Amino acid sequence: MGMPLVSATLEGNVADDPLYFPTWQKIQKVIGHKNFVFIADCKARSLATRANIAGALGFYCVPLPMSGQNPQFLKQWVKQSPTEVVDIHLSQQQEEVAAEGRFKRGSLPALPIYFQNQNRITGLMFLLNIALRVFTLMEFVVRQVLQQAQDSLPGLYDGNPKRKTDRPSAEQILKVFCHITLYLLPDSTIFITPLNQLQKQILSAMKIPESLYDPELKLCKT
């Protein structure tokens, strides 16, 4: 699904090393159990981090430095594995890293921020994380419905309207609704662009009622 479960906005003048175990604890609290593999970069290899996770009956997978006795241990483990080796595969790998492509240079870019107020930076990243979760949830729900129905959506690719896919991205889904316009006429008449078949199909997949776009609905007044 690629749904981000935990996020943190931190100052750039602190070391990453002490942050890994608290992050593991947050993930464990969100998931509700410890039966997951915590995969991290080499900064999580510190003995304290690994000892804390292991002491809490957790599992981790991090690269170790090729120093000290580690090369000898790794060579021994490869030749005489203490347990049965199990291959781990990540399906749809390029699509699952979309959460990262979105934050760095995609539709939700976390570009360099020049706010002086720390609360504003934290607030912006909080909103971006909410939007990212909405994006991944939309993709998951629509793709699941399409795959269960053995159906696909056409008209999502520019220049190739007949091309179909059963794994549309959130960006493709949202783009379908870009040209819907709400008109408020001087006589208080409300008119909205009629939904086409593709838009109705997407709304149905997301379990969103078409009445959301009903011009007869009264606008709220405050």
PDB file of C-alpha atoms in Angstrom:
ATOM      1  CA  MET A   1       0.000   0.000   0.000  1.00  0.00           C
ATOM      2  CA  GLY A   2       2.880   2.359   0.696  1.00  0.00           C
ATOM      3  CA  MET A   3       0.978   4.143   3.472  1.00  0.00           C
ATOM      4  CA  PRO A   4       3.296   6.162   5.763  1.00  0.00           C
ATOM      5  CA  LEU A   5       2.517   5.248   9.365  1.00  0.00           C
ATOM      6  CA  VAL A   6       4.882   7.491  11.314  1.00  0.00           C
ATOM      7  CA  SER A   7       6.565  10.778  10.492  1.00  0.00           C
ATOM      8  CA  ALA A   8       8.657  13.319  12.355  1.00  0.00           C
ATOM      9  CA  THR A   9       9.855  16.805  11.485  1.00  0.00           C
ATOM     10  CA  LEU A  10      13.212  17.430  13.123  1.00  0.00           C
ATOM     11  CA  GLU A  11      15.894  20.087  13.130  1.00  0.00           C
ATOM     12  CA  GLY A  12      18.854  19.342  10.914  1.00  0.00           C
ATOM     13  CA  ASN A  13      21.453  20.011  13.587  1.00  0.00           C
ATOM     14  CA  VAL A  14      20.877  16.809  15.562  1.00  0.00           C
ATOM     15  CA  ALA A  15      22.259  13.311  15.009  1.00  0.00           C
ATOM     16  CA  ASP A  16      19.969  10.628  13.585  1.00  0.00           C
ATOM     17  CA  ASP A  17      21.297   7.786  15.715  1.00  0.00           C
ATOM     18  CA  PRO A  18      19.133   8.331  18.840  1.00  0.00           C
ATOM     19  CA  LEU A  19      15.953   8.627  16.741  1.00  0.00           C
ATOM     20  CA  TYR A  20      15.644   5.053  15.476  1.00  0.00           C
ATOM     21  CA  PHE A  21      14.470   3.254  18.590  1.00  0.00           C
ATOM     22  CA  PRO A  22      11.815   5.909  19.445  1.00  0.00           C
ATOM     23  CA  THR A  23      10.635   5.582  15.835  1.00  0.00           C
ATOM     24  CA  TRP A  24      10.441   1.798  16.221  1.00  0.00           C
ATOM     25  CA  GLN A  25       8.375   2.300  19.377  1.00  0.00           C
ATOM     26  CA  LYS A  26       5.960   4.620  17.543  1.00  0.00           C
ATOM     27  CA  ILE A  27       5.550   2.129  14.693  1.00  0.00           C
ATOM     28  CA  GLN A  28       4.919  -0.689  17.160  1.00  0.00           C
ATOM     29  CA  LYS A  29       2.261   1.413  18.870  1.00  0.00           C
ATOM     30  CA  VAL A  30       0.529   2.281  15.579  1.00  0.00           C
ATOM     31  CA  ILE A  31       0.580  -1.288  14.239  1.00  0.00           C
ATOM     32  CA  GLY A  32      -0.349  -2.789  17.583  1.00  0.00           C
ATOM     33  CA  HIS A  33       2.232  -5.599  17.609  1.00  0.00           C
ATOM     34  CA  LYS A  34       5.967  -6.273  17.182  1.00  0.00           C
ATOM     35  CA  ASN A  35       5.822  -8.820  14.370  1.00  0.00           C
ATOM     36  CA  PHE A  36       7.374  -6.635  11.681  1.00  0.00           C
ATOM     37  CA  VAL A  37      10.894  -6.120  10.377  1.00  0.00           C
ATOM     38  CA  PHE A  38      12.357  -2.681  11.030  1.00  0.00           C
ATOM     39  CA  ILE A  39      14.512  -1.934   7.986  1.00  0.00           C
ATOM     40  CA  ALA A  40      16.763   1.101   8.297  1.00  0.00           C
ATOM     41  CA  ASP A  41      19.964   2.605   6.946  1.00  0.00           C
ATOM     42  CA  CYS A  42      23.448   2.208   8.397  1.00  0.00           C
ATOM     43  CA  LYS A  43      22.877   4.866  11.075  1.00  0.00           C
ATOM     44  CA  ALA A  44      20.611   2.422  12.895  1.00  0.00           C
ATOM     45  CA  ARG A  45      23.447  -0.059  13.275  1.00  0.00           C
ATOM     46  CA  SER A  46      24.571   1.292  16.658  1.00  0.00           C
ATOM     47  CA  LEU A  47      24.731  -1.313  19.377  1.00  0.00           C
ATOM     48  CA  ALA A  48      22.354   0.689  21.574  1.00  0.00           C
ATOM     49  CA  THR A  49      19.664   0.847  18.884  1.00  0.00           C
ATOM     50  CA  ARG A  50      19.928  -2.826  18.008  1.00  0.00           C
ATOM     51  CA  ALA A  51      20.042  -3.863  21.656  1.00  0.00           C
ATOM     52  CA  ASN A  52      16.940  -1.825  22.483  1.00  0.00           C
ATOM     53  CA  ILE A  53      14.948  -3.315  19.613  1.00  0.00           C
ATOM     54  CA  ALA A  54      16.118  -6.845  20.377  1.00  0.00           C
ATOM     55  CA  GLY A  55      15.471  -6.313  24.086  1.00  0.00           C
ATOM     56  CA  ALA A  56      11.900  -5.311  23.256  1.00  0.00           C
ATOM     57  CA  LEU A  57      11.524  -8.562  21.232  1.00  0.00           C
ATOM     58  CA  GLY A  58      11.548  -6.709  17.923  1.00  0.00           C
ATOM     59  CA  PHE A  59      13.187  -7.560  14.595  1.00  0.00           C
ATOM     60  CA  TYR A  60      15.517  -5.356  12.571  1.00  0.00           C
ATOM     61  CA  CYS A  61      17.524  -5.465   9.365  1.00  0.00           C
ATOM     62  CA  VAL A  62      20.310  -2.913   8.948  1.00  0.00           C
ATOM     63  CA  PRO A  63      23.652  -2.888   7.110  1.00  0.00           C
ATOM     64  CA  LEU A  64      26.679  -3.428   9.351  1.00  0.00           C
ATOM     65  CA  PRO A  65      30.037  -1.714   8.811  1.00  0.00           C
ATOM     66  CA  MET A  66      32.790  -3.886   7.343  1.00  0.00           C
ATOM     67  CA  SER A  67      35.064  -3.290  10.302  1.00  0.00           C
ATOM     68  CA  GLY A  68      36.230  -5.192  13.350  1.00  0.00           C
ATOM     69  CA  GLN A  69      35.034  -8.807  13.389  1.00  0.00           C
ATOM     70  CA  ASN A  70      31.963  -8.108  11.251  1.00  0.00           C
ATOM     71  CA  PRO A  71      33.532  -9.338   7.958  1.00  0.00           C
ATOM     72  CA  GLN A  72      34.447 -12.622   9.635  1.00  0.00           C
ATOM     73  CA  PHE A  73      30.989 -13.012  11.166  1.00  0.00           C
ATOM     74  CA  LEU A  74      29.208 -12.212   7.886  1.00  0.00           C
ATOM     75  CA  LYS A  75      31.330 -14.709   5.984  1.00  0.00           C
ATOM     76  CA  GLN A  76      30.525 -17.363   8.556  1.00  0.00           C
ATOM     77  CA  TRP A  77      26.799 -16.577   8.502  1.00  0.00           C
ATOM     78  CA  VAL A  78      26.658 -16.803   4.721  1.00  0.00           C
ATOM     79  CA  LYS A  79      28.435 -20.161   4.593  1.00  0.00           C
ATOM     80  CA  GLN A  80      26.707 -21.600   7.660  1.00  0.00           C
ATOM     81  CA  SER A  81      23.404 -19.839   8.036  1.00  0.00           C
ATOM     82  CA  PRO A  82      22.005 -20.218  11.594  1.00  0.00           C
ATOM     83  CA  THR A  83      18.488 -20.387  10.163  1.00  0.00           C
ATOM     84  CA  GLU A  84      16.894 -21.201   6.837  1.00  0.00           C
ATOM     85  CA  VAL A  85      17.388 -18.415   4.309  1.00  0.00           C
ATOM     86  CA  VAL A  86      14.128 -16.933   3.053  1.00  0.00           C
ATOM     87  CA  ASP A  87      13.983 -14.677   0.023  1.00  0.00           C
ATOM     88  CA  ILE A  88      12.114 -11.399   0.538  1.00  0.00           C
ATOM     89  CA  HIS A  89      10.567  -9.737  -2.497  1.00  0.00           C
ATOM     90  CA  LEU A  90       8.923  -6.343  -2.741  1.00  0.00           C
ATOM     91  CA  SER A  91       6.233  -6.389  -5.410  1.00  0.00           C
ATOM     92  CA  GLN A  92       5.640  -3.295  -7.524  1.00  0.00           C
ATOM     93  CA  GLN A  93       8.849  -1.836  -6.106  1.00  0.00           C
ATOM     94  CA  GLN A  94       9.000   1.235  -8.304  1.00  0.00           C
ATOM     95  CA  GLU A  95       5.404   2.148  -7.546  1.00  0.00           C
ATOM     96  CA  GLU A  96       5.763   1.645  -3.806  1.00  0.00           C
ATOM     97  CA  VAL A  97       8.558   4.231  -3.606  1.00  0.00           C
ATOM     98  CA  ALA A  98       6.159   6.836  -4.986  1.00  0.00           C
ATOM     99  CA  ALA A  99       5.794   8.221  -1.484  1.00  0.00           C
ATOM    100  CA  GLU A 100       9.443   9.242  -1.524  1.00  0.00           C
ATOM    101  CA  GLY A 101       9.238  10.565  -5.577  1.00  0.00           C
ATOM    102  CA  ARG A 102       6.150  12.701  -4.309  1.00  0.00           C
ATOM    103  CA  PHE A 103       7.993  14.320  -1.379  1.00  0.00           C
ATOM    104  CA  LYS A 104      11.202  15.076  -3.263  1.00  0.00           C
ATOM    105  CA  ARG A 105      10.022  16.211  -6.669  1.00  0.00           C
ATOM    106  CA  GLY A 106       6.449  15.119  -7.195  1.00  0.00           C
ATOM    107  CA  SER A 107       2.989  16.465  -6.474  1.00  0.00           C
ATOM    108  CA  LEU A 108       3.701  17.028  -2.761  1.00  0.00           C
ATOM    109  CA  PRO A 109       7.252  18.378  -2.832  1.00  0.00           C
ATOM    110  CA  ALA A 110       8.935  19.061   0.503  1.00  0.00           C
ATOM    111  CA  LEU A 111      11.147  21.731  -0.986  1.00  0.00           C
ATOM    112  CA  PRO A 112      13.639  23.831   1.021  1.00  0.00           C
ATOM    113  CA  ILE A 113      11.599  25.842   3.495  1.00  0.00           C
ATOM    114  CA  TYR A 114      12.609  29.325   4.559  1.00  0.00           C
ATOM    115  CA  PHE A 115      10.242  29.731   7.497  1.00  0.00           C
ATOM    116  CA  GLN A 116      11.818  31.073  10.653  1.00  0.00           C
ATOM    117  CA  ASN A 117       8.985  29.792  12.811  1.00  0.00           C
ATOM    118  CA  GLN A 118       9.538  26.136  13.704  1.00  0.00           C
ATOM    119  CA  ASN A 119       5.799  25.599  14.247  1.00  0.00           C
ATOM    120  CA  ARG A 120       5.032  26.648  10.664  1.00  0.00           C
ATOM    121  CA  ILE A 121       7.542  24.166   9.281  1.00  0.00           C
ATOM    122  CA  THR A 122       6.126  21.384  11.434  1.00  0.00           C
ATOM    123  CA  GLY A 123       2.585  22.344  10.436  1.00  0.00           C
ATOM    124  CA  LEU A 124       3.413  22.303   6.730  1.00  0.00           C
ATOM    125  CA  MET A 125       5.035  18.882   6.941  1.00  0.00           C
ATOM    126  CA  PHE A 126       2.048  17.634   8.944  1.00  0.00           C
ATOM    127  CA  LEU A 127      -0.313  18.724   6.163  1.00  0.00           C
ATOM    128  CA  LEU A 128       1.908  17.167   3.489  1.00  0.00           C
ATOM    129  CA  ASN A 129       1.878  13.886   5.402  1.00  0.00           C
ATOM    130  CA  ILE A 130      -1.922  13.951   5.612  1.00  0.00           C
ATOM    131  CA  ALA A 131      -2.139  14.599   1.872  1.00  0.00           C
ATOM    132  CA  LEU A 132       0.317  11.767   1.208  1.00  0.00           C
ATOM    133  CA  ARG A 133      -1.810   9.359   3.225  1.00  0.00           C
ATOM    134  CA  VAL A 134      -4.915  10.421   1.299  1.00  0.00           C
ATOM    135  CA  PHE A 135      -3.041   9.804  -1.979  1.00  0.00           C
ATOM    136  CA  THR A 136      -1.942   6.308  -0.974  1.00  0.00           C
ATOM    137  CA  LEU A 137      -5.387   5.433   0.385  1.00  0.00           C
ATOM    138  CA  MET A 138      -7.054   6.535  -2.870  1.00  0.00           C
ATOM    139  CA  GLU A 139      -4.685   4.392  -4.905  1.00  0.00           C
ATOM    140  CA  PHE A 140      -5.156   1.363  -2.672  1.00  0.00           C
ATOM    141  CA  VAL A 141      -8.960   1.507  -2.671  1.00  0.00           C
ATOM    142  CA  VAL A 142      -9.357   2.112  -6.427  1.00  0.00           C
ATOM    143  CA  ARG A 143      -6.788  -0.518  -7.405  1.00  0.00           C
ATOM    144  CA  GLN A 144      -8.332  -3.084  -5.085  1.00  0.00           C
ATOM    145  CA  VAL A 145     -11.812  -2.533  -6.532  1.00  0.00           C
ATOM    146  CA  LEU A 146     -10.536  -2.713 -10.121  1.00  0.00           C
ATOM    147  CA  GLN A 147      -8.553  -5.894  -9.497  1.00  0.00           C
ATOM    148  CA  GLN A 148     -11.443  -7.607  -7.733  1.00  0.00           C
ATOM    149  CA  ALA A 149     -13.764  -6.714 -10.618  1.00  0.00           C
ATOM    150  CA  GLN A 150     -11.066  -7.536 -13.203  1.00  0.00           C
ATOM    151  CA  ASP A 151     -11.702  -4.107 -14.651  1.00  0.00           C
ATOM    152  CA  SER A 152      -9.514  -1.185 -15.741  1.00  0.00           C
ATOM    153  CA  LEU A 153      -9.788   2.535 -16.379  1.00  0.00           C
ATOM    154  CA  PRO A 154      -9.264   4.149 -19.791  1.00  0.00           C
ATOM    155  CA  GLY A 155      -8.448   7.753 -20.603  1.00  0.00           C
ATOM    156  CA  LEU A 156      -5.814   8.368 -17.935  1.00  0.00           C
ATOM    157  CA  TYR A 157      -2.851   8.777 -20.282  1.00  0.00           C
ATOM    158  CA  ASP A 158      -2.360  11.965 -22.265  1.00  0.00           C
ATOM    159  CA  GLY A 159      -2.255  11.318 -25.998  1.00  0.00           C
ATOM    160  CA  ASN A 160      -3.472   7.743 -25.629  1.00  0.00           C
ATOM    161  CA  PRO A 161      -7.128   7.800 -24.489  1.00  0.00           C
ATOM    162  CA  LYS A 162      -7.686   4.104 -25.277  1.00  0.00           C
ATOM    163  CA  ARG A 163      -4.884   2.877 -23.035  1.00  0.00           C
ATOM    164  CA  LYS A 164      -6.220   1.204 -19.868  1.00  0.00           C
ATOM    165  CA  THR A 165      -4.764   0.435 -16.452  1.00  0.00           C
ATOM    166  CA  ASP A 166      -5.926  -1.325 -13.298  1.00  0.00           C
ATOM    167  CA  ARG A 167      -3.242   0.411 -11.205  1.00  0.00           C
ATOM    168  CA  PRO A 168      -3.931   4.143 -11.609  1.00  0.00           C
ATOM    169  CA  SER A 169      -1.973   6.626  -9.547  1.00  0.00           C
ATOM    170  CA  ALA A 170      -3.654   9.193  -7.315  1.00  0.00           C
ATOM    171  CA  GLU A 171      -2.360  11.934  -9.604  1.00  0.00           C
ATOM    172  CA  GLN A 172      -4.074  10.308 -12.590  1.00  0.00           C
ATOM    173  CA  ILE A 173      -7.287   9.884 -10.627  1.00  0.00           C
ATOM    174  CA  LEU A 174      -7.402  13.502  -9.469  1.00  0.00           C
ATOM    175  CA  LYS A 175      -6.550  14.823 -12.919  1.00  0.00           C
ATOM    176  CA  VAL A 176      -9.778  13.324 -14.252  1.00  0.00           C
ATOM    177  CA  PHE A 177     -11.717  15.806 -12.084  1.00  0.00           C
ATOM    178  CA  CYS A 178      -9.647  18.877 -12.964  1.00  0.00           C
ATOM    179  CA  HIS A 179     -12.131  20.306 -15.463  1.00  0.00           C
ATOM    180  CA  ILE A 180     -15.225  20.179 -13.273  1.00  0.00           C
ATOM    181  CA  THR A 181     -16.518  23.716 -12.780  1.00  0.00           C
ATOM    182  CA  LEU A 182     -19.049  25.082 -10.310  1.00  0.00           C
ATOM    183  CA  TYR A 183     -21.059  28.055 -11.613  1.00  0.00           C
ATOM    184  CA  LEU A 184     -22.828  30.477  -9.298  1.00  0.00           C
ATOM    185  CA  LEU A 185     -25.125  32.615 -11.454  1.00  0.00           C
ATOM    186  CA  PRO A 186     -26.431  36.088 -10.465  1.00  0.00           C
ATOM    187  CA  ASP A 187     -29.922  34.698  -9.908  1.00  0.00           C
ATOM    188  CA  SER A 188     -28.507  32.273  -7.289  1.00  0.00           C
ATOM    189  CA  THR A 189     -28.758  29.360  -9.722  1.00  0.00           C
ATOM    190  CA  ILE A 190     -26.095  26.727  -9.134  1.00  0.00           C
ATOM    191  CA  PHE A 191     -24.734  24.700 -12.033  1.00  0.00           C
ATOM    192  CA  ILE A 192     -21.934  22.156 -12.091  1.00  0.00           C
ATOM    193  CA  THR A 193     -20.271  20.386 -14.983  1.00  0.00           C
ATOM    194  CA  PRO A 194     -22.015  17.001 -15.463  1.00  0.00           C
ATOM    195  CA  LEU A 195     -19.981  13.956 -14.510  1.00  0.00           C
ATOM    196  CA  ASN A 196     -18.796  11.739 -17.341  1.00  0.00           C
ATOM    197  CA  GLN A 197     -18.710   7.956 -17.207  1.00  0.00           C
ATOM    198  CA  LEU A 198     -15.059   7.742 -16.174  1.00  0.00           C
ATOM    199  CA  GLN A 199     -15.588  10.137 -13.277  1.00  0.00           C
ATOM    200  CA  LYS A 200     -18.612   8.153 -12.123  1.00  0.00           C
ATOM    201  CA  GLN A 201     -16.617   4.924 -12.304  1.00  0.00           C
ATOM    202  CA  ILE A 202     -13.848   6.394 -10.145  1.00  0.00           C
ATOM    203  CA  LEU A 203     -16.310   7.748  -7.584  1.00  0.00           C
ATOM    204  CA  SER A 204     -17.965   4.350  -7.394  1.00  0.00           C
ATOM    205  CA  ALA A 205     -14.581   2.673  -6.837  1.00  0.00           C
ATOM    206  CA  MET A 206     -13.786   5.108  -4.024  1.00  0.00           C
ATOM    207  CA  LYS A 207     -17.276   4.592  -2.542  1.00  0.00           C
ATOM    208  CA  ILE A 208     -18.033   8.299  -2.871  1.00  0.00           C
ATOM    209  CA  PRO A 209     -21.652   9.127  -3.778  1.00  0.00           C
ATOM    210  CA  GLU A 210     -22.268  11.045  -6.978  1.00  0.00           C
ATOM    211  CA  SER A 211     -24.597  13.287  -4.975  1.00  0.00           C
ATOM    212  CA  LEU A 212     -21.456  15.084  -3.801  1.00  0.00           C
ATOM    213  CA  TYR A 213     -21.553  16.806  -7.189  1.00  0.00           C
ATOM    214  CA  ASP A 214     -25.320  17.409  -7.153  1.00  0.00           C
ATOM    215  CA  PRO A 215     -26.002  21.087  -7.984  1.00  0.00           C
ATOM    216  CA  GLU A 216     -29.322  20.862  -6.171  1.00  0.00           C
ATOM    217  CA  LEU A 217     -27.554  20.618  -2.820  1.00  0.00           C
ATOM    218  CA  LYS A 218     -27.770  23.830  -0.843  1.00  0.00           C
ATOM    219  CA  LEU A 219     -24.573  25.615  -0.025  1.00  0.00           C
ATOM    220  CA  CYS A 220     -23.844  26.033   3.670  1.00  0.00           C
ATOM    221  CA  LYS A 221     -24.058  29.571   4.970  1.00  0.00           C
ATOM    222  CA  THR A 222     -22.121  30.821   7.947  1.00  0.00           C
TER     223      THR A 222
END
